[in-house]
PDB file of C-alpha atoms in Angstrom:
ATOM      1  CA  UNK A 140      -9.766   0.742  16.983  1.00 44.00           C
ATOM      2  CA  UNK A 141      -8.300   3.642  16.108  1.00 44.00           C
ATOM      3  CA  UNK A 142     -10.130   7.167  16.390  1.00 55.00           C
ATOM      4  CA  UNK A 143     -10.814   9.253  13.607  1.00 67.00           C
ATOM      5  CA  UNK A 144     -10.122  12.042  14.919  1.00 70.00           C
ATOM      6  CA  UNK A 145      -8.230  14.500  12.435  1.00 88.00           C
ATOM      7  CA  UNK A 146      -7.783  10.448  10.590  1.00 94.00           C
ATOM      8  CA  UNK A 147      -6.032  11.850   6.967  1.00 96.00           C
ATOM      9  CA  UNK A 148      -7.927   7.858   6.251  1.00 97.00           C
ATOM     10  CA  UNK A 149     -11.485   6.657   7.681  1.00 97.00           C
ATOM     11  CA  UNK A 150     -12.641   3.740   6.669  1.00 97.00           C
ATOM     12  CA  UNK A 151     -16.125   2.751   7.932  1.00 97.00           C
ATOM     13  CA  UNK A 152     -18.119  -0.135   7.550  1.00 96.00           C
ATOM     14  CA  UNK A 153     -16.713  -1.254   3.632  1.00 97.00           C
ATOM     15  CA  UNK A 154     -18.427  -4.021   2.489  1.00 97.00           C
ATOM     16  CA  UNK A 155     -16.969  -5.230  -1.257  1.00 96.00           C
ATOM     17  CA  UNK A 156     -17.673  -7.667  -3.115  1.00 94.00           C
ATOM     18  CA  UNK A 157     -16.611  -9.451  -6.699  1.00 93.00           C
ATOM     19  CA  UNK A 158     -19.801 -10.519  -8.412  1.00 91.00           C
ATOM     20  CA  UNK A 159     -21.447 -12.835  -5.545  1.00 90.00           C
ATOM     21  CA  UNK A 160     -18.203 -13.355  -3.357  1.00 93.00           C
ATOM     22  CA  UNK A 161     -17.681 -10.835  -0.669  1.00 94.00           C
ATOM     23  CA  UNK A 162     -14.456  -9.986  -0.391  1.00 95.00           C
ATOM     24  CA  UNK A 163     -14.399  -7.618   2.854  1.00 96.00           C
ATOM     25  CA  UNK A 164     -16.752  -7.708   5.489  1.00 95.00           C
ATOM     26  CA  UNK A 165     -17.659  -4.268   7.475  1.00 95.00           C
ATOM     27  CA  UNK A 166     -13.945  -2.852   7.628  1.00 96.00           C
ATOM     28  CA  UNK A 167     -13.311  -0.198   9.813  1.00 95.00           C
ATOM     29  CA  UNK A 168      -9.683   1.684  10.266  1.00 93.00           C
ATOM     30  CA  UNK A 169      -8.334   4.952  10.577  1.00 96.00           C
ATOM     31  CA  UNK A 170      -5.019   6.593   9.796  1.00 96.00           C
ATOM     32  CA  UNK A 171      -3.751   9.811  12.035  1.00 95.00           C
ATOM     33  CA  UNK A 172      -1.454  12.597   9.809  1.00 94.00           C
ATOM     34  CA  UNK A 173       2.589  11.505  10.093  1.00 92.00           C
ATOM     35  CA  UNK A 174       1.673   7.374  10.457  1.00 94.00           C
ATOM     36  CA  UNK A 175       3.548   4.368   8.711  1.00 95.00           C
ATOM     37  CA  UNK A 176       0.440   1.872   8.401  1.00 97.00           C
ATOM     38  CA  UNK A 177       0.491  -1.924   7.954  1.00 96.00           C
ATOM     39  CA  UNK A 178      -1.886  -3.103   6.519  1.00 96.00           C
ATOM     40  CA  UNK A 179      -1.135  -7.140   6.155  1.00 92.00           C
ATOM     41  CA  UNK A 180      -2.761 -10.267   6.037  1.00 88.00           C
ATOM     42  CA  UNK A 181      -2.902 -13.799   4.006  1.00 82.00           C
ATOM     43  CA  UNK A 182      -3.455 -14.212   0.605  1.00 80.00           C
ATOM     44  CA  UNK A 183      -7.023 -13.931  -0.596  1.00 83.00           C
ATOM     45  CA  UNK A 184      -7.219 -11.691   3.004  1.00 88.00           C
ATOM     46  CA  UNK A 185      -8.702  -8.552   1.207  1.00 91.00           C
ATOM     47  CA  UNK A 186      -5.408  -6.509   1.414  1.00 92.00           C
ATOM     48  CA  UNK A 187      -5.351  -5.555  -2.624  1.00 91.00           C
ATOM     49  CA  UNK A 188      -8.557  -5.311  -2.749  1.00 94.00           C
ATOM     50  CA  UNK A 189      -8.616  -2.694   0.212  1.00 95.00           C
ATOM     51  CA  UNK A 190      -5.830  -0.723  -1.150  1.00 94.00           C
ATOM     52  CA  UNK A 191      -7.904  -0.131  -4.211  1.00 94.00           C
ATOM     53  CA  UNK A 192     -10.887   0.898  -2.547  1.00 95.00           C
ATOM     54  CA  UNK A 193      -8.081   3.547  -0.871  1.00 95.00           C
ATOM     55  CA  UNK A 194      -6.911   4.675  -4.195  1.00 94.00           C
ATOM     56  CA  UNK A 195     -10.819   4.670  -5.623  1.00 93.00           C
ATOM     57  CA  UNK A 196      -9.808   2.618  -8.389  1.00 93.00           C
ATOM     58  CA  UNK A 197     -12.832  -0.065  -6.786  1.00 94.00           C
ATOM     59  CA  UNK A 198     -16.942   1.325  -5.936  1.00 94.00           C
ATOM     60  CA  UNK A 199     -17.395  -0.524  -2.759  1.00 95.00           C
ATOM     61  CA  UNK A 200     -21.200  -2.495  -2.049  1.00 96.00           C
ATOM     62  CA  UNK A 201     -21.438  -0.211   0.766  1.00 96.00           C
ATOM     63  CA  UNK A 202     -19.139   1.835   3.530  1.00 96.00           C
ATOM     64  CA  UNK A 203     -17.327   5.019   3.541  1.00 96.00           C
ATOM     65  CA  UNK A 204     -13.922   5.856   2.780  1.00 97.00           C
ATOM     66  CA  UNK A 205     -12.694   9.600   3.218  1.00 97.00           C
ATOM     67  CA  UNK A 206      -8.679  10.430   2.279  1.00 96.00           C
ATOM     68  CA  UNK A 207      -7.455  13.589   2.806  1.00 95.00           C
ATOM     69  CA  UNK A 208     -11.264  15.080   3.798  1.00 94.00           C
ATOM     70  CA  UNK A 209     -12.604  13.872   0.374  1.00 96.00           C
ATOM     71  CA  UNK A 210     -15.593  11.191   0.141  1.00 96.00           C
ATOM     72  CA  UNK A 211     -14.076   9.046  -2.682  1.00 96.00           C
ATOM     73  CA  UNK A 212     -16.751   6.749  -2.584  1.00 95.00           C
ATOM     74  CA  UNK A 213     -18.740   9.880  -4.570  1.00 95.00           C
ATOM     75  CA  UNK A 214     -16.582  12.039  -5.527  1.00 95.00           C
ATOM     76  CA  UNK A 215     -16.593  13.259  -9.157  1.00 94.00           C
ATOM     77  CA  UNK A 216     -13.178  13.185 -11.253  1.00 93.00           C
ATOM     78  CA  UNK A 217     -12.297  16.155 -11.045  1.00 94.00           C
ATOM     79  CA  UNK A 218     -12.029  16.280  -6.771  1.00 96.00           C
ATOM     80  CA  UNK A 219     -10.518  12.818  -7.228  1.00 94.00           C
ATOM     81  CA  UNK A 220      -7.863  14.508  -9.872  1.00 92.00           C
ATOM     82  CA  UNK A 221      -6.994  16.992  -7.224  1.00 92.00           C
ATOM     83  CA  UNK A 222      -6.152  13.984  -4.391  1.00 94.00           C
ATOM     84  CA  UNK A 223      -4.279  12.376  -6.619  1.00 91.00           C
ATOM     85  CA  UNK A 224      -2.188  15.198  -6.815  1.00 90.00           C
ATOM     86  CA  UNK A 225      -1.425  14.997  -3.066  1.00 91.00           C
ATOM     87  CA  UNK A 226      -1.099  11.464  -3.591  1.00 93.00           C
ATOM     88  CA  UNK A 227       1.996   8.957  -4.206  1.00 92.00           C
ATOM     89  CA  UNK A 228       1.788   5.328  -5.006  1.00 92.00           C
ATOM     90  CA  UNK A 229       4.608   3.295  -5.455  1.00 88.00           C
ATOM     91  CA  UNK A 230       3.468   0.273  -7.364  1.00 83.00           C
ATOM     92  CA  UNK A 231       4.600  -3.721  -6.539  1.00 75.00           C
ATOM     93  CA  UNK A 232       7.168  -4.013  -9.519  1.00 69.00           C
ATOM     94  CA  UNK A 233       7.988  -0.425 -10.113  1.00 68.00           C
ATOM     95  CA  UNK A 234       5.165   0.284 -13.001  1.00 81.00           C
ATOM     96  CA  UNK A 235       7.886   3.123 -14.971  1.00 86.00           C
ATOM     97  CA  UNK A 236       7.196   3.293 -18.883  1.00 90.00           C
ATOM     98  CA  UNK A 237       9.523   1.507 -20.644  1.00 89.00           C
ATOM     99  CA  UNK A 238      10.369   3.565 -23.338  1.00 93.00           C
ATOM    100  CA  UNK A 239      11.307   6.483 -20.916  1.00 94.00           C
ATOM    101  CA  UNK A 240      14.836   6.373 -19.631  1.00 95.00           C
ATOM    102  CA  UNK A 241      14.498   6.934 -15.455  1.00 94.00           C
ATOM    103  CA  UNK A 242      14.397  10.372 -14.818  1.00 93.00           C
ATOM    104  CA  UNK A 243      12.108  11.068 -18.108  1.00 94.00           C
ATOM    105  CA  UNK A 244       9.843   8.183 -16.062  1.00 94.00           C
ATOM    106  CA  UNK A 245      10.490  10.429 -12.661  1.00 94.00           C
ATOM    107  CA  UNK A 246       9.736  13.523 -14.194  1.00 94.00           C
ATOM    108  CA  UNK A 247       6.506  12.698 -15.778  1.00 93.00           C
ATOM    109  CA  UNK A 248       4.304  14.080 -12.903  1.00 92.00           C
ATOM    110  CA  UNK A 249       5.848  17.191 -12.468  1.00 93.00           C
ATOM    111  CA  UNK A 250       5.505  18.052 -16.192  1.00 93.00           C
ATOM    112  CA  UNK A 251       1.766  17.066 -16.591  1.00 90.00           C
ATOM    113  CA  UNK A 252       1.161  18.167 -13.118  1.00 90.00           C
ATOM    114  CA  UNK A 253       2.731  21.740 -12.975  1.00 91.00           C
ATOM    115  CA  UNK A 254       4.281  24.864 -14.350  1.00 92.00           C
ATOM    116  CA  UNK A 255       7.245  24.617 -13.473  1.00 93.00           C
ATOM    117  CA  UNK A 256      10.112  25.197 -16.004  1.00 94.00           C
ATOM    118  CA  UNK A 257      12.421  22.113 -17.286  1.00 94.00           C
ATOM    119  CA  UNK A 258      15.625  23.664 -15.613  1.00 95.00           C
ATOM    120  CA  UNK A 259      13.340  23.374 -12.086  1.00 95.00           C
ATOM    121  CA  UNK A 260      11.841  19.803 -13.271  1.00 94.00           C
ATOM    122  CA  UNK A 261      15.425  18.094 -13.608  1.00 93.00           C
ATOM    123  CA  UNK A 262      16.999  19.466  -9.779  1.00 93.00           C
ATOM    124  CA  UNK A 263      13.859  18.460  -8.130  1.00 94.00           C
ATOM    125  CA  UNK A 264      14.610  15.503 -10.564  1.00 94.00           C
ATOM    126  CA  UNK A 265      17.935  14.965  -9.485  1.00 92.00           C
ATOM    127  CA  UNK A 266      17.084  15.699  -5.525  1.00 90.00           C
ATOM    128  CA  UNK A 267      15.018  12.278  -5.143  1.00 91.00           C
ATOM    129  CA  UNK A 268      17.113  10.819  -7.309  1.00 91.00           C
ATOM    130  CA  UNK A 269      19.888  11.500  -4.524  1.00 90.00           C
ATOM    131  CA  UNK A 270      17.225  10.844  -2.135  1.00 86.00           C
ATOM    132  CA  UNK A 271      17.171   7.593  -3.364  1.00 87.00           C
ATOM    133  CA  UNK A 272      20.177   6.314  -3.677  1.00 86.00           C
ATOM    134  CA  UNK A 273      19.992   6.384  -8.027  1.00 90.00           C
ATOM    135  CA  UNK A 274      21.766   9.870  -8.581  1.00 89.00           C
ATOM    136  CA  UNK A 275      23.660   8.671 -12.197  1.00 89.00           C
ATOM    137  CA  UNK A 276      21.028   6.281 -12.886  1.00 92.00           C
ATOM    138  CA  UNK A 277      18.852   8.461 -14.837  1.00 92.00           C
ATOM    139  CA  UNK A 278      19.694   8.206 -18.487  1.00 94.00           C
ATOM    140  CA  UNK A 279      19.343   4.564 -18.038  1.00 94.00           C
ATOM    141  CA  UNK A 280      16.550   2.521 -19.201  1.00 95.00           C
ATOM    142  CA  UNK A 281      14.068   0.611 -16.698  1.00 93.00           C
ATOM    143  CA  UNK A 282      15.231  -3.006 -18.495  1.00 92.00           C
ATOM    144  CA  UNK A 283      19.352  -1.680 -17.409  1.00 93.00           C
ATOM    145  CA  UNK A 284      18.310  -1.445 -13.410  1.00 90.00           C
ATOM    146  CA  UNK A 285      18.023  -4.522 -10.985  1.00 88.00           C
ATOM    147  CA  UNK A 286      14.683  -5.378  -9.213  1.00 84.00           C
ATOM    148  CA  UNK A 287      15.903  -3.108  -5.976  1.00 84.00           C
ATOM    149  CA  UNK A 288      16.994  -0.350  -8.000  1.00 88.00           C
ATOM    150  CA  UNK A 289      13.255  -0.780 -10.069  1.00 90.00           C
ATOM    151  CA  UNK A 290      11.663  -0.104  -7.065  1.00 87.00           C
ATOM    152  CA  UNK A 291      13.592   2.753  -5.635  1.00 88.00           C
ATOM    153  CA  UNK A 292      12.816   4.840  -8.606  1.00 91.00           C
ATOM    154  CA  UNK A 293       9.058   3.786  -8.894  1.00 91.00           C
ATOM    155  CA  UNK A 294       9.434   5.586  -4.963  1.00 89.00           C
ATOM    156  CA  UNK A 295      11.076   8.359  -6.712  1.00 91.00           C
ATOM    157  CA  UNK A 296       8.378   8.934  -9.032  1.00 92.00           C
ATOM    158  CA  UNK A 297       6.132   8.565  -6.264  1.00 92.00           C
ATOM    159  CA  UNK A 298       7.104  11.102  -4.356  1.00 92.00           C
ATOM    160  CA  UNK A 299       8.076  13.523  -6.659  1.00 93.00           C
ATOM    161  CA  UNK A 300       5.502  16.111  -6.069  1.00 92.00           C
ATOM    162  CA  UNK A 301       6.133  15.570  -2.131  1.00 90.00           C
ATOM    163  CA  UNK A 302       2.901  14.277  -1.619  1.00 92.00           C
ATOM    164  CA  UNK A 303       0.896  14.170   1.790  1.00 92.00           C
ATOM    165  CA  UNK A 304       0.397  10.429   1.185  1.00 94.00           C
ATOM    166  CA  UNK A 305       1.969   7.678  -0.061  1.00 94.00           C
ATOM    167  CA  UNK A 306       0.468   4.039  -0.356  1.00 95.00           C
ATOM    168  CA  UNK A 307       3.425   1.544  -1.463  1.00 91.00           C
ATOM    169  CA  UNK A 308       2.250  -1.917  -2.230  1.00 89.00           C
ATOM    170  CA  UNK A 309       4.296  -4.676  -1.068  1.00 83.00           C
ATOM    171  CA  UNK A 310       7.412  -2.741  -1.457  1.00 81.00           C
ATOM    172  CA  UNK A 311       9.580  -5.951  -0.630  1.00 74.00           C
ATOM    173  CA  UNK A 312       8.208  -8.253  -2.382  1.00 72.00           C
ATOM    174  CA  UNK A 313      10.884  -9.637  -4.862  1.00 70.00           C
ATOM    175  CA  UNK A 314      13.733  -9.059  -2.983  1.00 74.00           C
ATOM    176  CA  UNK A 315      16.628 -10.059  -1.281  1.00 79.00           C
ATOM    177  CA  UNK A 316      17.036  -9.517   2.182  1.00 82.00           C
ATOM    178  CA  UNK A 317      19.581  -6.600   1.919  1.00 84.00           C
ATOM    179  CA  UNK A 318      17.689  -4.747  -0.220  1.00 81.00           C
ATOM    180  CA  UNK A 319      14.168  -5.292   1.020  1.00 84.00           C
ATOM    181  CA  UNK A 320      16.577  -3.899   4.728  1.00 87.00           C
ATOM    182  CA  UNK A 321      17.583  -0.654   2.356  1.00 85.00           C
ATOM    183  CA  UNK A 322      14.121  -0.168   1.417  1.00 86.00           C
ATOM    184  CA  UNK A 323      12.349  -0.202   4.436  1.00 89.00           C
ATOM    185  CA  UNK A 324      15.144   2.240   5.580  1.00 89.00           C
ATOM    186  CA  UNK A 325      13.814   4.667   2.627  1.00 86.00           C
ATOM    187  CA  UNK A 326      10.489   4.845   3.868  1.00 88.00           C
ATOM    188  CA  UNK A 327      11.199   5.496   7.176  1.00 90.00           C
ATOM    189  CA  UNK A 328      13.052   8.290   5.549  1.00 86.00           C
ATOM    190  CA  UNK A 329      10.521   9.528   3.922  1.00 84.00           C
ATOM    191  CA  UNK A 330       8.429  10.046   6.674  1.00 86.00           C
ATOM    192  CA  UNK A 331      10.970  11.932   8.969  1.00 86.00           C
ATOM    193  CA  UNK A 332      11.848  14.134   5.769  1.00 82.00           C
ATOM    194  CA  UNK A 333       8.693  14.449   4.709  1.00 83.00           C
ATOM    195  CA  UNK A 334       6.555  14.332   7.492  1.00 85.00           C
ATOM    196  CA  UNK A 335       4.566  12.141   5.344  1.00 90.00           C
ATOM    197  CA  UNK A 336       1.800   9.390   5.808  1.00 94.00           C
ATOM    198  CA  UNK A 337       2.845   5.948   4.316  1.00 95.00           C
ATOM    199  CA  UNK A 338       0.059   3.117   3.506  1.00 96.00           C
ATOM    200  CA  UNK A 339       1.995  -0.484   3.110  1.00 94.00           C
ATOM    201  CA  UNK A 340       1.054  -2.957   2.154  1.00 93.00           C
ATOM    202  CA  UNK A 341       2.811  -5.727   2.637  1.00 89.00           C
ATOM    203  CA  UNK A 342       3.050  -9.899   4.002  1.00 83.00           C
ATOM    204  CA  UNK A 343       6.545  -9.122   5.251  1.00 85.00           C
ATOM    205  CA  UNK A 344       7.001  -9.280   9.208  1.00 88.00           C
ATOM    206  CA  UNK A 345      10.281  -8.391   9.356  1.00 89.00           C
ATOM    207  CA  UNK A 346       9.882  -5.212   7.593  1.00 90.00           C
ATOM    208  CA  UNK A 347       5.772  -4.665   9.285  1.00 92.00           C
ATOM    209  CA  UNK A 348       7.543  -4.947  12.136  1.00 94.00           C
ATOM    210  CA  UNK A 349      10.252  -2.503  11.493  1.00 93.00           C
ATOM    211  CA  UNK A 350       8.591   0.327   9.586  1.00 94.00           C
ATOM    212  CA  UNK A 351       4.941   0.145  11.064  1.00 95.00           C
ATOM    213  CA  UNK A 352       3.849   2.986  14.055  1.00 96.00           C
ATOM    214  CA  UNK A 353       0.113   0.462  13.486  1.00 96.00           C
ATOM    215  CA  UNK A 354      -0.434  -2.423  11.848  1.00 96.00           C
ATOM    216  CA  UNK A 355      -3.813  -3.218  10.929  1.00 96.00           C
ATOM    217  CA  UNK A 356      -4.387  -7.125  10.105  1.00 95.00           C
ATOM    218  CA  UNK A 357      -7.341  -9.189   7.944  1.00 95.00           C
ATOM    219  CA  UNK A 358      -8.089 -12.169   8.315  1.00 93.00           C
ATOM    220  CA  UNK A 359     -10.913 -13.065   5.337  1.00 92.00           C
ATOM    221  CA  UNK A 360     -11.831  -9.741   4.476  1.00 93.00           C
ATOM    222  CA  UNK A 361     -12.564  -8.996   8.230  1.00 95.00           C
ATOM    223  CA  UNK A 362      -9.752  -6.408  10.456  1.00 95.00           C
ATOM    224  CA  UNK A 363      -8.694  -8.924  13.004  1.00 94.00           C
ATOM    225  CA  UNK A 364      -6.977  -6.399  14.887  1.00 94.00           C
ATOM    226  CA  UNK A 365      -4.989  -3.115  14.701  1.00 96.00           C
ATOM    227  CA  UNK A 366      -2.408  -2.113  17.094  1.00 95.00           C
ATOM    228  CA  UNK A 367       0.944  -1.105  17.333  1.00 96.00           C
ATOM    229  CA  UNK A 368       3.790  -4.249  17.191  1.00 95.00           C
ATOM    230  CA  UNK A 369       4.046  -4.737  20.742  1.00 95.00           C
ATOM    231  CA  UNK A 370       0.174  -5.201  20.661  1.00 95.00           C
ATOM    232  CA  UNK A 371       0.371  -7.368  17.474  1.00 95.00           C
ATOM    233  CA  UNK A 372       2.971  -9.247  18.844  1.00 93.00           C
ATOM    234  CA  UNK A 373       1.348  -9.957  22.455  1.00 93.00           C
ATOM    235  CA  UNK A 374      -1.545 -10.919  20.581  1.00 93.00           C
ATOM    236  CA  UNK A 375      -4.323 -13.459  21.789  1.00 92.00           C
ATOM    237  CA  UNK A 376      -5.758 -14.193  19.245  1.00 92.00           C
ATOM    238  CA  UNK A 377      -4.577 -17.724  17.595  1.00 91.00           C
ATOM    239  CA  UNK A 378      -5.479 -16.468  13.724  1.00 90.00           C
ATOM    240  CA  UNK A 379      -2.379 -13.824  14.352  1.00 90.00           C
ATOM    241  CA  UNK A 380      -0.265 -16.111  16.037  1.00 90.00           C
ATOM    242  CA  UNK A 381      -0.098 -18.229  13.428  1.00 88.00           C
ATOM    243  CA  UNK A 382       0.701 -15.747  11.130  1.00 87.00           C
ATOM    244  CA  UNK A 383       3.347 -14.001  13.016  1.00 85.00           C
ATOM    245  CA  UNK A 384       4.860 -17.398  13.386  1.00 84.00           C
ATOM    246  CA  UNK A 385       4.217 -18.907  10.760  1.00 74.00           C
ATOM    247  CA  UNK A 386       2.049 -22.047  11.733  1.00 72.00           C
ATOM    248  CA  UNK A 387      -0.427 -23.366   8.714  1.00 67.00           C
ATOM    249  CA  UNK A 388      -4.167 -23.495   9.398  1.00 61.00           C
ATOM    250  CA  UNK A 389      -5.576 -26.283  10.751  1.00 57.00           C
ATOM    251  CA  UNK A 390      -8.709 -26.344   9.338  1.00 53.00           C
ATOM    252  CA  UNK A 391     -11.308 -29.008  10.362  1.00 51.00           C
ATOM    253  CA  UNK A 392     -12.995 -30.456   7.048  1.00 59.00           C
ATOM    254  CA  UNK A 393     -16.824 -31.339   7.105  1.00 63.00           C
ATOM    255  CA  UNK A 394     -16.416 -35.110   4.431  1.00 69.00           C
ATOM    256  CA  UNK A 395     -20.010 -34.053   4.155  1.00 70.00           C
ATOM    257  CA  UNK A 396     -19.815 -30.855   2.413  1.00 71.00           C
ATOM    258  CA  UNK A 397     -16.236 -30.895   0.798  1.00 67.00           C
ATOM    259  CA  UNK A 398     -17.983 -34.114  -1.312  1.00 74.00           C
ATOM    260  CA  UNK A 399     -20.649 -31.752  -2.052  1.00 70.00           C
ATOM    261  CA  UNK A 400     -18.675 -29.263  -3.253  1.00 68.00           C
ATOM    262  CA  UNK A 401     -16.659 -31.677  -5.945  1.00 74.00           C
ATOM    263  CA  UNK A 402     -19.385 -32.897  -7.353  1.00 75.00           C
ATOM    264  CA  UNK A 403     -21.982 -29.847  -7.279  1.00 71.00           C
ATOM    265  CA  UNK A 404     -19.225 -26.704  -7.930  1.00 68.00           C
ATOM    266  CA  UNK A 405     -21.119 -25.544  -4.233  1.00 63.00           C
ATOM    267  CA  UNK A 406     -20.225 -24.868  -0.693  1.00 59.00           C
TER     268      UNK A 406
END
């Protein structure tokens, strides 16, 4: 487990439910400033739920979450609003407003949250477009962009205010291998150029191993391991090796329990 000293993200004993179903089970981990942390696991492992808790979009059943010194579980709306101005979020599909041009989408946070003049905002927007290899595309509509370009445009908007902390949900989802590699390089460039802490939720092993300083692996809502890429690769946990080597789980089925589940709908 990571030391929580000086951590920019510190999660302790996090428990979460959807109705009666428990999703996260006593999750503990911390992220240091300037680190690229990858959160990974199979489908249904709790990755997206954990991300939503880190973004204060969901309230946990119990446990604590501190992000840049803010108790996001109990913080009021004003405190969360200030924190979010220092936080960027790049959503899986880009999440651009379809009625606005690429440039208008990217400059929107600056228009809403700063007193900068239009000329300065235009310059900052062009700088971020250059960084994302999107120079000259600011007047296009989102519908005119490819999947990879949408991801990069969403990333440009996420970092337009030079946040301390960036969350990126499934950056490689739906992209071809070459575009995925280019996006990985952008993430590493952001870390180096802006000293940014980056939290990436992904199931793509190649991408995770390339960009991560540390990886947290979830299984069935629990942290199975947190470690460096080498520590993950050399783990003796059979579940980790199955994930890395893409081996299916060999679940043992109890015939009586299976029949009961079919006939009653209960486990």
